[in-house]
Coordinates of C-alpha atoms and ligand atoms in Angstrom, one line a residue:
Chain B
X1 CA 13.5 15.9 85.5
X2 CA 15.7 15.7 88.6
X3 CA 19.3 14.5 88.0
X4 CA 19.8 11.1 89.8
X5 CA 21.9 11.7 93.0
X6 CA 24.9 9.5 92.0
X7 CA 25.3 11.5 88.8
X8 CA 25.6 14.7 90.8
X9 CA 28.5 13.1 92.6
X10 CA 29.9 12.0 89.3
X11 CA 29.7 15.6 88.0
X12 CA 31.5 16.9 91.2
X13 CA 34.3 14.4 90.7
X14 CA 34.6 15.4 87.0
X15 CA 34.7 19.0 88.0
X16 CA 37.5 18.4 90.5
X17 CA 39.4 16.3 88.0
X18 CA 39.2 19.0 85.4
X19 CA 41.2 21.3 87.7
X20 CA 43.8 18.7 88.5
X21 CA 44.1 16.4 85.5
X22 CA 47.4 17.6 84.0
X23 CA 49.7 15.3 86.0
X24 CA 47.6 12.3 85.6
X25 CA 47.1 12.6 81.9
X26 CA 50.8 12.8 81.4
X27 CA 51.3 9.6 83.3
X28 CA 48.5 7.9 81.4
X29 CA 50.3 8.4 78.1
X30 CA 53.8 8.0 79.3
X31 CA 53.6 4.9 81.4
X32 CA 52.3 2.6 78.7
X33 CA 55.0 3.8 76.4
X34 CA 57.7 3.3 79.0
X35 CA 56.4 -0.2 79.9
X36 CA 56.0 -1.3 76.3
X37 CA 59.5 0.0 75.5
X38 CA 61.3 -1.4 78.5
X39 CA 59.5 -4.7 79.0
X40 CA 58.3 -5.4 75.5
X41 CA 61.1 -4.2 73.3
X42 CA 64.1 -4.5 75.7
X43 CA 63.2 -7.7 77.6
X44 CA 61.3 -9.0 74.6
X45 CA 64.3 -9.3 72.4
X46 CA 66.0 -11.5 75.0
X47 CA 62.9 -13.7 75.5
X48 CA 62.3 -14.0 71.7
X49 CA 66.0 -15.0 71.2
X50 CA 65.5 -17.8 73.7
X51 CA 62.0 -18.9 72.6
X52 CA 62.1 -19.0 68.8
X53 CA 58.4 -20.1 68.8
X54 CA 57.5 -17.2 71.0
X55 CA 55.2 -17.3 74.1
X56 CA 51.8 -18.5 72.9
X57 CA 53.3 -18.4 69.4
X58 CA 53.6 -14.6 69.3
X59 CA 56.4 -12.2 69.9
X60 CA 56.9 -11.3 73.6
X61 CA 55.7 -7.8 73.1
X62 CA 52.4 -9.0 71.8
X63 CA 52.1 -11.5 74.6
X64 CA 52.8 -8.8 77.2
X65 CA 50.8 -5.8 76.0
X66 CA 47.3 -7.0 76.8
X67 CA 48.4 -8.0 80.2
X68 CA 50.0 -4.6 80.8
X69 CA 46.8 -3.0 79.7
X70 CA 44.6 -4.7 82.3
X71 CA 47.3 -4.4 84.9
X72 CA 47.4 -0.6 84.4
X73 CA 43.6 -0.6 84.8
X74 CA 44.0 -2.6 88.0
X75 CA 46.5 -0.1 89.4
X76 CA 44.4 2.8 88.4
X77 CA 41.4 1.2 90.2
X78 CA 43.5 0.6 93.3
X79 CA 44.5 4.3 93.3
X80 CA 41.0 5.6 93.0
X81 CA 39.8 3.3 95.8
X82 CA 42.5 4.2 98.2
X83 CA 44.1 7.7 98.4
X84 CA 41.0 9.3 97.0
X85 CA 38.7 7.6 99.5
X86 CA 41.0 8.3 102.4
X87 CA 41.1 12.0 101.4
X88 CA 37.3 12.3 101.0
X89 CA 36.7 10.8 104.4
X90 CA 39.6 12.0 106.5
X91 CA 41.8 14.7 105.0
X92 CA 39.7 17.1 103.0
X93 CA 36.4 15.7 104.4
X94 CA 34.7 16.5 101.1
X95 CA 32.6 13.4 101.4
X96 CA 31.2 14.6 104.7
X97 CA 30.5 18.0 103.2
X98 CA 28.5 16.3 100.4
X99 CA 26.3 14.5 102.8
X100 CA 24.8 17.8 104.1
X101 CA 23.3 18.1 100.6
X102 CA 20.5 15.8 99.3
X103 CA 23.2 13.2 98.5
X104 CA 23.1 10.2 100.9
X105 CA 25.7 7.6 101.5
X106 CA 24.4 5.1 98.9
X107 CA 24.5 7.7 96.2
X108 CA 27.9 8.8 97.4
X109 CA 29.3 5.4 96.9
X110 CA 27.6 4.7 93.6
X111 CA 28.7 8.1 92.3
X112 CA 32.3 7.3 93.4
X113 CA 32.2 3.9 91.6
X114 CA 30.8 5.5 88.4
X115 CA 33.5 8.2 88.4
X116 CA 36.3 5.7 89.1
X117 CA 35.0 3.5 86.3
X118 CA 35.3 6.6 84.0
X119 CA 38.9 7.1 85.1
X120 CA 39.7 3.4 84.5
X121 CA 38.1 3.7 81.1
X122 CA 40.2 6.8 80.2
X123 CA 43.4 5.2 81.2
X124 CA 42.7 1.9 79.5
X125 CA 41.5 3.6 76.3
X126 CA 44.7 5.6 76.1
X127 CA 46.8 2.4 76.7
X128 CA 44.9 0.7 73.9
X129 CA 45.6 3.5 71.5
X130 CA 49.2 3.4 72.4
X131 CA 49.3 -0.3 71.7
X132 CA 47.9 0.3 68.3
X133 CA 50.2 3.2 67.7
X134 CA 53.2 1.0 68.5
X135 CA 51.8 -1.7 66.2
X136 CA 51.6 -4.2 69.0
X137 CA 48.1 -5.1 67.9
X138 CA 45.4 -3.9 65.6
X139 CA 43.3 -1.0 67.0
X140 CA 40.1 -3.0 67.2
X141 CA 41.5 -5.8 69.1
X142 CA 43.3 -3.4 71.4
X143 CA 40.1 -1.5 72.1
X144 CA 38.2 -4.8 72.7
X145 CA 40.7 -5.5 75.5
X146 CA 39.5 -2.3 77.2
X147 CA 36.4 -4.4 78.3
X148 CA 38.3 -6.8 80.6
X149 CA 40.4 -3.8 81.7
X150 CA 37.3 -1.9 82.8
X151 CA 36.0 -5.0 84.7
X152 CA 39.2 -5.5 86.6
X153 CA 39.7 -1.8 87.2
X154 CA 36.3 -1.3 88.7
X155 CA 36.6 -4.6 90.7
X156 CA 39.8 -3.2 92.2
X157 CA 38.1 0.2 93.0
X158 CA 35.4 -1.7 94.8
X159 CA 37.7 -4.0 96.8
X160 CA 40.2 -1.2 97.6
X161 CA 37.3 1.1 98.7
X162 CA 35.9 -1.6 101.0
X163 CA 39.4 -2.0 102.5
X164 CA 40.2 1.8 102.8
X165 CA 36.9 2.7 104.6
X166 CA 37.9 0.2 107.3
X167 CA 41.2 2.0 108.0
X168 CA 41.8 4.6 110.6
X169 CA 45.1 5.9 109.0
X170 CA 46.9 5.5 105.7
X171 CA 49.7 3.1 107.0
X172 CA 47.4 0.2 106.0
X173 CA 47.3 1.5 102.5
X174 CA 51.0 1.4 102.0
X175 CA 50.9 -2.2 103.2
X176 CA 48.0 -2.9 100.8
X177 CA 50.1 -1.7 97.8
X178 CA 53.2 -3.5 99.0
X179 CA 51.7 -6.9 99.8
X180 CA 48.6 -7.0 97.5
X181 CA 48.7 -4.7 94.5
X182 CA 52.4 -5.2 93.5
X183 CA 52.6 -9.0 94.0
X184 CA 49.3 -9.3 92.0
X185 CA 50.9 -7.1 89.3
X186 CA 53.9 -9.4 89.1
X187 CA 52.5 -12.9 89.5
X188 CA 49.0 -12.9 87.8
X189 CA 50.2 -13.9 84.4
X190 CA 51.0 -10.5 83.0
X191 CA 54.7 -11.1 82.4
X192 CA 54.8 -14.9 82.1
X193 CA 52.1 -17.7 82.2
X194 CA 51.2 -18.7 85.7
X195 CA 52.0 -22.3 84.9
X196 CA 55.6 -21.1 85.4
X197 CA 54.9 -20.3 89.0
X198 CA 55.6 -22.9 91.8
X199 CA 52.7 -25.3 92.1
X200 CA 51.4 -24.0 95.4
X201 CA 51.3 -20.4 94.1
X202 CA 49.2 -21.2 91.1
X203 CA 45.8 -21.4 92.9
X204 CA 46.6 -18.1 94.6
X205 CA 47.2 -16.5 91.2
X206 CA 43.9 -18.0 89.9
X207 CA 41.8 -16.2 92.5
X208 CA 43.3 -12.8 91.8
X209 CA 41.0 -10.6 89.8
X210 CA 44.0 -9.6 87.6
X211 CA 44.5 -13.1 86.4
X212 CA 41.0 -13.3 85.0
X213 CA 41.4 -10.0 83.2
X214 CA 44.7 -11.0 81.8
X215 CA 43.2 -14.2 80.4
X216 CA 40.3 -12.3 78.8
X217 CA 42.5 -9.6 77.3
X218 CA 45.0 -12.0 76.0
X219 CA 42.3 -14.0 74.4
X220 CA 41.0 -10.9 72.7
X221 CA 44.4 -9.6 71.4
X222 CA 46.4 -12.8 70.8
X223 CA 43.6 -15.3 70.3
X224 CA 44.6 -17.6 73.1
X225 CA 42.1 -19.9 74.7
X226 CA 41.6 -18.9 78.4
X227 CA 42.3 -21.6 81.0
X228 CA 39.0 -20.6 82.6
X229 CA 35.8 -20.2 80.6
X230 CA 35.4 -16.5 79.7
X231 CA 32.0 -16.2 81.2
X232 CA 33.3 -17.5 84.6
X233 CA 35.9 -14.8 84.6
X234 CA 33.3 -12.1 83.7
X235 CA 31.0 -13.4 86.4
X236 CA 33.8 -13.5 88.9
X237 CA 34.9 -10.0 88.3
X238 CA 31.3 -8.7 88.3
X239 CA 30.8 -10.4 91.6
X240 CA 33.8 -8.7 93.1
X241 CA 32.5 -5.3 92.0
X242 CA 29.2 -6.0 93.7
X243 CA 30.7 -7.5 96.8
X244 CA 33.2 -4.6 97.3
X245 CA 30.6 -2.0 96.8
X246 CA 28.2 -3.6 99.3
X247 CA 31.0 -4.2 101.8
X248 CA 32.0 -0.5 101.6
X249 CA 28.6 0.7 102.7
X250 CA 28.4 -0.1 106.4
X251 CA 31.8 1.4 107.4
X252 CA 31.0 4.5 105.4
X253 CA 27.7 5.0 107.1
X254 CA 29.4 4.4 110.5
X255 CA 32.1 6.9 109.8
X256 CA 30.3 9.7 107.9
X257 CA 26.8 9.5 109.4
X258 CA 27.4 8.2 113.0
Chain W
X1 CA 28.8 48.9 103.4
X2 CA 26.0 48.3 101.0
X3 CA 22.9 46.3 102.0
X4 CA 22.9 43.4 99.7
X5 CA 20.1 41.0 100.2
X6 CA 20.2 37.3 99.5
X7 CA 17.7 36.2 96.9
X8 CA 14.3 37.7 96.3
X9 CA 12.2 35.5 98.4
X10 CA 10.2 36.9 101.3
X11 CA 9.8 35.0 104.5
X12 CA 6.6 35.0 106.5
X13 CA 6.5 37.1 109.7
X14 CA 7.3 35.4 113.0
X15 CA 4.4 36.7 115.0
X16 CA 1.7 35.6 112.5
X17 CA 2.4 31.9 113.0
X18 CA 0.9 29.9 115.8
X19 CA 3.1 27.7 118.1
X20 CA 2.1 24.5 116.3
X21 CA 3.9 25.7 113.2
X22 CA 7.2 25.0 114.8
X23 CA 9.9 24.4 112.2
X24 CA 11.6 22.0 114.5
X25 CA 10.0 20.1 117.2
X26 CA 11.9 17.7 119.4
X27 CA 10.5 15.4 122.0
X28 CA 12.7 13.4 124.3
X29 CA 15.4 13.5 121.6
X30 CA 18.2 11.2 122.4
X31 CA 21.5 10.3 120.8
X32 CA 23.7 7.5 122.0
X33 CA 27.1 6.4 120.7
X34 CA 27.2 2.8 122.0
X35 CA 26.5 3.1 125.7
X36 CA 27.5 6.8 125.8
X37 CA 24.6 9.2 125.9
X38 CA 25.6 12.3 124.0
X39 CA 22.1 13.9 123.9
X40 CA 19.9 12.9 126.8
X41 CA 16.2 13.3 126.0
X42 CA 15.9 16.9 125.2
X43 CA 12.7 18.8 124.2
X44 CA 12.6 22.1 122.3
X45 CA 10.8 23.9 119.5
X46 CA 12.1 26.4 117.0
X47 CA 9.7 28.8 115.3
X48 CA 9.7 30.3 111.9
X49 CA 12.0 33.3 111.6
X50 CA 13.7 33.1 114.9
X51 CA 17.3 32.8 115.7
X52 CA 17.6 29.9 118.1
X53 CA 20.8 29.1 120.0
X54 CA 22.4 26.1 121.6
X55 CA 24.9 27.3 124.2
X56 CA 27.1 24.9 126.0
X57 CA 30.7 23.8 126.8
X58 CA 32.8 21.2 124.9
X59 CA 31.0 17.9 124.7
X60 CA 27.6 19.2 125.7
X61 CA 26.0 17.5 122.7
X62 CA 25.5 20.6 120.5
X63 CA 27.0 19.1 117.3
X64 CA 25.2 15.8 117.9
X65 CA 21.9 17.6 118.1
X66 CA 22.7 19.7 114.9
X67 CA 23.6 16.5 113.0
X68 CA 20.3 14.9 113.9
X69 CA 18.4 18.0 112.8
X70 CA 20.5 18.1 109.6
X71 CA 19.5 14.4 108.8
X72 CA 23.1 13.2 108.8
X73 CA 23.0 11.3 112.0
X74 CA 20.3 8.7 113.0
X75 CA 18.1 9.5 116.0
X76 CA 18.6 6.9 118.8
X77 CA 15.3 7.6 120.6
X78 CA 12.6 10.2 120.8
X79 CA 10.8 12.2 118.1
X80 CA 12.1 14.9 115.8
X81 CA 10.3 16.8 113.1
X82 CA 12.1 19.3 111.0
X83 CA 10.2 21.5 108.4
X84 CA 7.4 19.0 108.8
X85 CA 9.6 16.2 107.7
X86 CA 11.0 13.1 109.4
X87 CA 14.9 13.3 109.2
X88 CA 15.1 9.5 109.4
X89 CA 12.9 8.7 106.4
X90 CA 12.9 11.9 104.4
X91 CA 16.6 12.8 104.6
X92 CA 17.3 13.9 101.0
X93 CA 14.1 15.9 100.8
X94 CA 14.8 17.6 104.1
X95 CA 18.5 18.3 103.3
X96 CA 17.5 19.9 100.1
X97 CA 15.8 22.6 102.1
X98 CA 18.5 23.1 104.8
X99 CA 21.6 25.2 104.7
X100 CA 24.5 23.9 106.9
X101 CA 27.7 25.5 108.2
X102 CA 29.5 22.6 109.9
X103 CA 31.8 23.0 112.8
X104 CA 34.9 22.0 110.8
X105 CA 35.9 23.7 107.5
X106 CA 35.4 21.1 104.8
X107 CA 35.8 23.1 101.6
X108 CA 37.8 21.5 98.8
X109 CA 41.1 23.3 99.3
X110 CA 42.4 22.5 95.8
X111 CA 39.5 24.3 94.1
X112 CA 38.6 27.9 93.8
X113 CA 35.8 29.7 95.7
X114 CA 33.7 29.7 92.6
X115 CA 34.2 25.9 91.9
X116 CA 33.4 25.0 95.5
X117 CA 30.2 26.9 95.3
X118 CA 29.3 25.7 91.8
X119 CA 29.9 22.1 92.8
X120 CA 27.8 22.5 95.9
X121 CA 24.9 24.1 94.0
X122 CA 25.0 21.2 91.6
X123 CA 24.4 18.7 94.4
X124 CA 21.0 20.5 94.7
X125 CA 20.4 20.1 91.0
X126 CA 20.2 23.8 90.4
X127 CA 21.0 24.9 86.9
X128 CA 24.5 26.2 86.2
X129 CA 23.1 29.6 85.1
X130 CA 21.1 29.9 88.3
X131 CA 24.0 29.0 90.5
X132 CA 26.3 31.4 88.7
X133 CA 23.8 34.2 89.4
X134 CA 23.5 33.1 93.0
X135 CA 27.3 32.9 93.5
X136 CA 27.6 36.6 92.4
X137 CA 24.9 37.5 94.9
X138 CA 26.3 35.5 97.8
X139 CA 29.9 36.6 97.3
X140 CA 28.7 40.2 97.5
X141 CA 26.8 39.3 100.6
X142 CA 29.8 37.8 102.4
X143 CA 32.1 40.5 100.9
X144 CA 34.4 38.2 99.0
X145 CA 33.7 39.3 95.4
X146 CA 37.4 39.7 94.8
X147 CA 38.2 36.2 95.9
X148 CA 35.9 34.5 93.4
X149 CA 38.8 32.8 91.6
X150 CA 41.1 32.3 94.5
X151 CA 41.9 28.8 95.7
X152 CA 40.5 28.0 99.1
X153 CA 44.0 27.2 100.4
X154 CA 45.0 30.8 99.8
X155 CA 42.2 32.2 102.1
X156 CA 42.3 33.2 105.8
X157 CA 40.3 31.3 108.4
X158 CA 37.7 34.1 108.5
X159 CA 37.3 34.1 104.7
X160 CA 36.9 30.3 104.6
X161 CA 34.2 30.6 107.1
X162 CA 32.4 33.2 104.9
X163 CA 32.7 30.9 101.9
X164 CA 31.1 28.2 103.9
X165 CA 28.3 30.5 104.8
X166 CA 27.9 31.3 101.2
X167 CA 27.9 27.6 100.4
X168 CA 25.2 26.9 103.0
X169 CA 23.0 29.6 101.4
X170 CA 23.4 28.4 97.8
X171 CA 20.0 26.6 97.8
X172 CA 18.1 29.4 99.4
X173 CA 17.4 27.2 102.5
X174 CA 14.3 27.5 104.6
X175 CA 16.5 27.1 107.7
X176 CA 20.2 27.8 108.2
X177 CA 22.1 25.7 110.7
X178 CA 25.4 27.0 112.0
X179 CA 27.6 24.9 114.2
X180 CA 30.1 27.3 116.0
X181 CA 30.3 29.7 113.1
X182 CA 33.0 31.9 114.6
X183 CA 35.1 29.6 116.7
X184 CA 38.8 30.1 116.1
X185 CA 38.4 33.5 114.5
X186 CA 39.8 36.8 115.7
X187 CA 37.4 39.4 117.1
X188 CA 37.3 41.4 113.9
X189 CA 36.5 38.4 111.7
X190 CA 33.8 37.4 114.2
X191 CA 32.1 40.8 114.0
X192 CA 32.0 40.7 110.2
X193 CA 30.3 37.3 110.5
X194 CA 27.9 38.4 113.1
X195 CA 26.9 41.3 111.0
X196 CA 26.2 39.0 108.0
X197 CA 24.2 36.6 110.2
X198 CA 22.3 39.5 111.6
X199 CA 21.3 40.6 108.1
X200 CA 20.1 37.1 107.3
X201 CA 18.0 37.2 110.4
X202 CA 16.6 40.6 109.4
X203 CA 15.5 39.0 106.1
X204 CA 13.5 36.4 108.0
X205 CA 15.8 33.4 107.6
X206 CA 15.4 31.0 110.6
X207 CA 18.8 30.5 112.2
X208 CA 20.0 27.7 114.4
X209 CA 23.3 28.5 116.0
X210 CA 25.5 26.6 118.4
X211 CA 28.2 28.4 120.3
X212 CA 30.2 28.3 123.4
X213 CA 30.6 32.1 123.3
X214 CA 28.0 33.8 125.5
X215 CA 28.5 37.1 123.6
X216 CA 27.7 35.4 120.4
X217 CA 24.6 34.0 121.8
X218 CA 23.6 37.4 123.3
X219 CA 24.2 39.1 120.0
X220 CA 22.4 36.8 117.7
X221 CA 19.9 34.6 119.5
X222 CA 16.2 35.5 120.2
X223 CA 15.9 32.4 122.3
X224 CA 18.4 29.8 123.4
X225 CA 18.8 26.7 125.4
X226 CA 21.8 26.1 127.6
X227 CA 23.1 22.5 127.2
X228 CA 25.3 20.6 129.5
X229 CA 26.2 16.9 129.4
X230 CA 23.5 16.2 126.9
X231 CA 20.7 17.9 128.8
X232 CA 19.0 21.2 128.5
X233 CA 19.5 23.1 131.8
X234 CA 17.7 26.3 130.9
X235 CA 15.7 27.9 128.2
X236 CA 14.7 31.5 127.3
X237 CA 15.8 34.7 125.7
X238 CA 19.3 35.9 126.7
X239 CA 17.8 38.7 128.9
X240 CA 15.2 36.5 130.6
X241 CA 17.8 33.9 131.3
X242 CA 20.0 36.4 133.0
X243 CA 17.1 38.0 134.9
X244 CA 15.9 34.6 136.0
X245 CA 19.1 33.0 137.1
X246 CA 21.5 35.6 138.4
X247 CA 21.5 39.0 140.2
X248 CA 21.9 42.0 138.0
X249 CA 25.6 42.9 138.7
X250 CA 28.8 41.1 139.4
X251 CA 31.9 42.4 141.1
X252 CA 35.0 40.6 140.0
X253 CA 37.9 40.5 142.4
X254 CA 41.5 39.5 141.6
X255 CA 44.0 38.8 144.3
X256 CA 47.8 38.4 144.3
X257 CA 49.0 34.8 143.6
X258 CA 48.3 32.6 146.6
X259 CA 45.9 35.0 148.4
X260 CA 42.8 33.9 146.6
X261 CA 42.8 30.5 148.4
X262 CA 42.9 32.2 151.8
X263 CA 40.1 34.7 151.4
X264 CA 37.4 32.3 150.3
X265 CA 35.3 32.5 153.5
X266 CA 35.6 36.2 153.7
X267 CA 34.4 36.7 150.1
X268 CA 31.6 34.2 150.6
X269 CA 30.3 36.5 153.4
X270 CA 29.9 39.4 151.0
X271 CA 26.8 38.2 149.3
X272 CA 24.2 35.3 149.0
X273 CA 26.0 34.1 146.0
X274 CA 29.7 34.1 145.3
X275 CA 32.0 32.0 143.2
X276 CA 35.6 31.3 143.6
X277 CA 37.2 30.6 140.3
X278 CA 40.7 29.5 139.5
X279 CA 41.9 33.1 138.8
X280 CA 39.3 35.4 140.5
X281 CA 36.4 35.6 142.8
X282 CA 32.9 36.7 141.7
X283 CA 30.4 38.4 144.0
X284 CA 26.9 38.6 142.6
X285 CA 24.8 41.6 143.8
X286 CA 21.9 43.8 142.9
X287 CA 23.9 46.9 143.7
X288 CA 27.5 46.8 142.6
X289 CA 28.4 50.2 144.1
X290 CA 27.2 49.2 147.5
X291 CA 29.2 45.9 147.3
X292 CA 32.3 47.8 146.3
X293 CA 31.9 50.2 149.2
X294 CA 31.6 47.2 151.6
X295 CA 34.7 45.6 150.1
X296 CA 36.8 48.8 150.4
X297 CA 35.9 49.1 154.1
X298 CA 36.8 45.5 154.7
X299 CA 40.2 43.9 155.4
X300 CA 40.2 42.4 151.9
X301 CA 43.0 43.7 149.6
X302 CA 42.2 42.7 146.0
X303 CA 44.6 43.7 143.3
X304 CA 41.7 44.8 141.0
X305 CA 38.0 45.3 141.4
X306 CA 35.8 45.2 138.4
X307 CA 32.0 45.7 138.4
X308 CA 30.0 44.5 135.4
X309 CA 26.5 43.4 134.3
X310 CA 25.7 39.7 134.6
X311 CA 26.0 37.7 131.4
X312 CA 25.0 34.3 130.1
X313 CA 28.4 33.2 131.3
X314 CA 27.2 33.8 134.8
X315 CA 24.0 32.0 134.1
X316 CA 25.9 29.0 133.0
X317 CA 28.2 29.1 136.0
X318 CA 25.1 29.3 138.2
X319 CA 23.5 26.3 136.5
X320 CA 26.4 24.0 136.2
X321 CA 29.1 25.3 138.6
X322 CA 31.5 25.5 135.7
X323 CA 32.7 28.1 133.2
X324 CA 31.7 27.9 129.5
X325 CA 35.1 28.2 127.9
X326 CA 37.8 26.3 129.8
Ligands
ATP401 N1 30.9 9.6 116.5 C1 31.0 9.6 117.8 N2 31.3 8.5 118.4 C2 31.4 8.5 119.8 N3 31.2 9.5 120.6 C3 30.9 10.7 120.0 C4 30.8 10.8 118.6 N4 30.5 12.1 118.3 C5 30.4 12.7 119.5 N5 30.7 11.9 120.5 C6 30.7 12.3 121.9 O1 29.5 12.9 122.2 C7 29.6 14.0 123.1 C8 29.0 15.2 122.6 O2 29.7 15.6 121.4 P1 29.3 16.8 120.6 O3 30.2 16.9 119.4 O4 27.8 16.7 120.2 O5 29.6 18.0 121.6 P2 29.6 19.6 121.3 O6 28.6 20.2 122.3 O7 29.3 19.9 119.9 O8 31.0 20.0 121.7 P3 32.1 21.0 121.1 O9 31.8 22.3 121.7 O10 33.4 20.5 121.5 O11 31.9 21.0 119.6 C9 31.1 14.1 123.4 O12 31.5 13.5 124.6 C10 31.7 13.3 122.2 O13 33.0 12.7 122.6
MG402 MG1 30.4 20.7 118.4

């Protein structure tokens, strides 16, 4: 039976990754350790000294870890949807090369989404194992939090891809990271509950995809009750995945098959 | 140089096929980008086993035409059938039977030659074992066996072009489309490529080649169309085009700086057809010796006088009033 076209794209990405994985794997293991150490242990001891009851009744490290997990997934997704896409279209033009084969633009985009999802999954799973290794949470709960991580990671791939394919040069990407990705990382409830934000900022935080993933992951690991019903968050993130993917299609067709 | 062949398939003979079996047939084929007409209602047919060329200057519409044939660019108007398929609705099926060498090098520079070819073969869903065998064959064919495990970024321009040719042949295509295969290469690298393409032609592979080098067209093409500003301005074999559109010989005259502008009328009187270019004057004639004799008896004092046969370059100049490579 013929291999579905998107899976052929997936395989090509995996083959490329196999040749270039070393740097990224190191980061995948190291960055959770550094974050957990610096934020959780260092900052955590200060927070815990001031809040004897803890945040959500758990030590700060436990409060923080699930948020950092999904935030890492979010950043991985943003990376896969930005530099990678810009490269495929503009720099190396490997996406254009692919289109001379039976692969068409739809398969190209779906294959890209599938491979990026696999990348998010890898990074999140490693993070979850590190959480368990540092005894932040039991392994099963940590692994369960990979679910929301995957959702927000792939949602970010879709949104970022839809954005990147509309750019003519990479300056817009630097802006995107500075004014979207980093603020989202800081103010979506990863480091402190969004109820501590100024009132006018809270609704902004609530519409970020990361906020929903943080709520879901924290519910899984810490046992908190999310402020938004879990299924609303799941639906919202799924809708973002769909919307981003669909919105990426037309510019890709216009650019690669004019 | 050994005579490696590519694959074991045999291709039907050209002459045994009637005209209706055209591999490509285009009627009033048009490509617009917004209001701009890049390809302006062209008609042509390509037959099994022939090497068919599109010759034209920058912006003539060659690449736009190739991309419509290759089912990676929608047709704006007109009809196009390639290998009996409709590029607009049967793209994946058609592309699986084509080989393409794009104008720009788009190999994955980070990967090795082998990985690039393996990856490409997998897009066609060929088995890894079959691709591995094919890669060995193709690297022998393009004479890059020793570069199998080299990264693309470490190859010269000519080598990259040969890897792209190997890549385009990975699926044993029924038709091989090459968009300016040798542009930017030094003469030696071009000859290596021409030799490889000539071998493919000998094996019966149908070649579609665009170029703005007339020598390339003369070397490789059985038949060609000359394109200019989206239109086909002439069609035929290289020899018949030359015979049809220009006298047999050309005498090229070069003058000291500033003199060329002043001798225009005198040069124009030498023959029915003359051209004054930026750097030289061309006198078309059926008898170069006689024309040179006339010039040497005249008051003209050219720095150099060169007699040569007419080429496609002259045909193009005749048809459009411009040179091919500017
Ligand atoms: N995607 C596009 N959008 C707008 N205009 C385009 C596009 N692609 C090509 N054109 C225009 O169409 C015309 C024909 O371009 P094309 O690339 O087909 O020419 P060409 O004969 O291949 O030229 P060259 O020898 O430079 O490769 C040019 O004027 C070009 O600017
Ligand atoms: Mg071109």
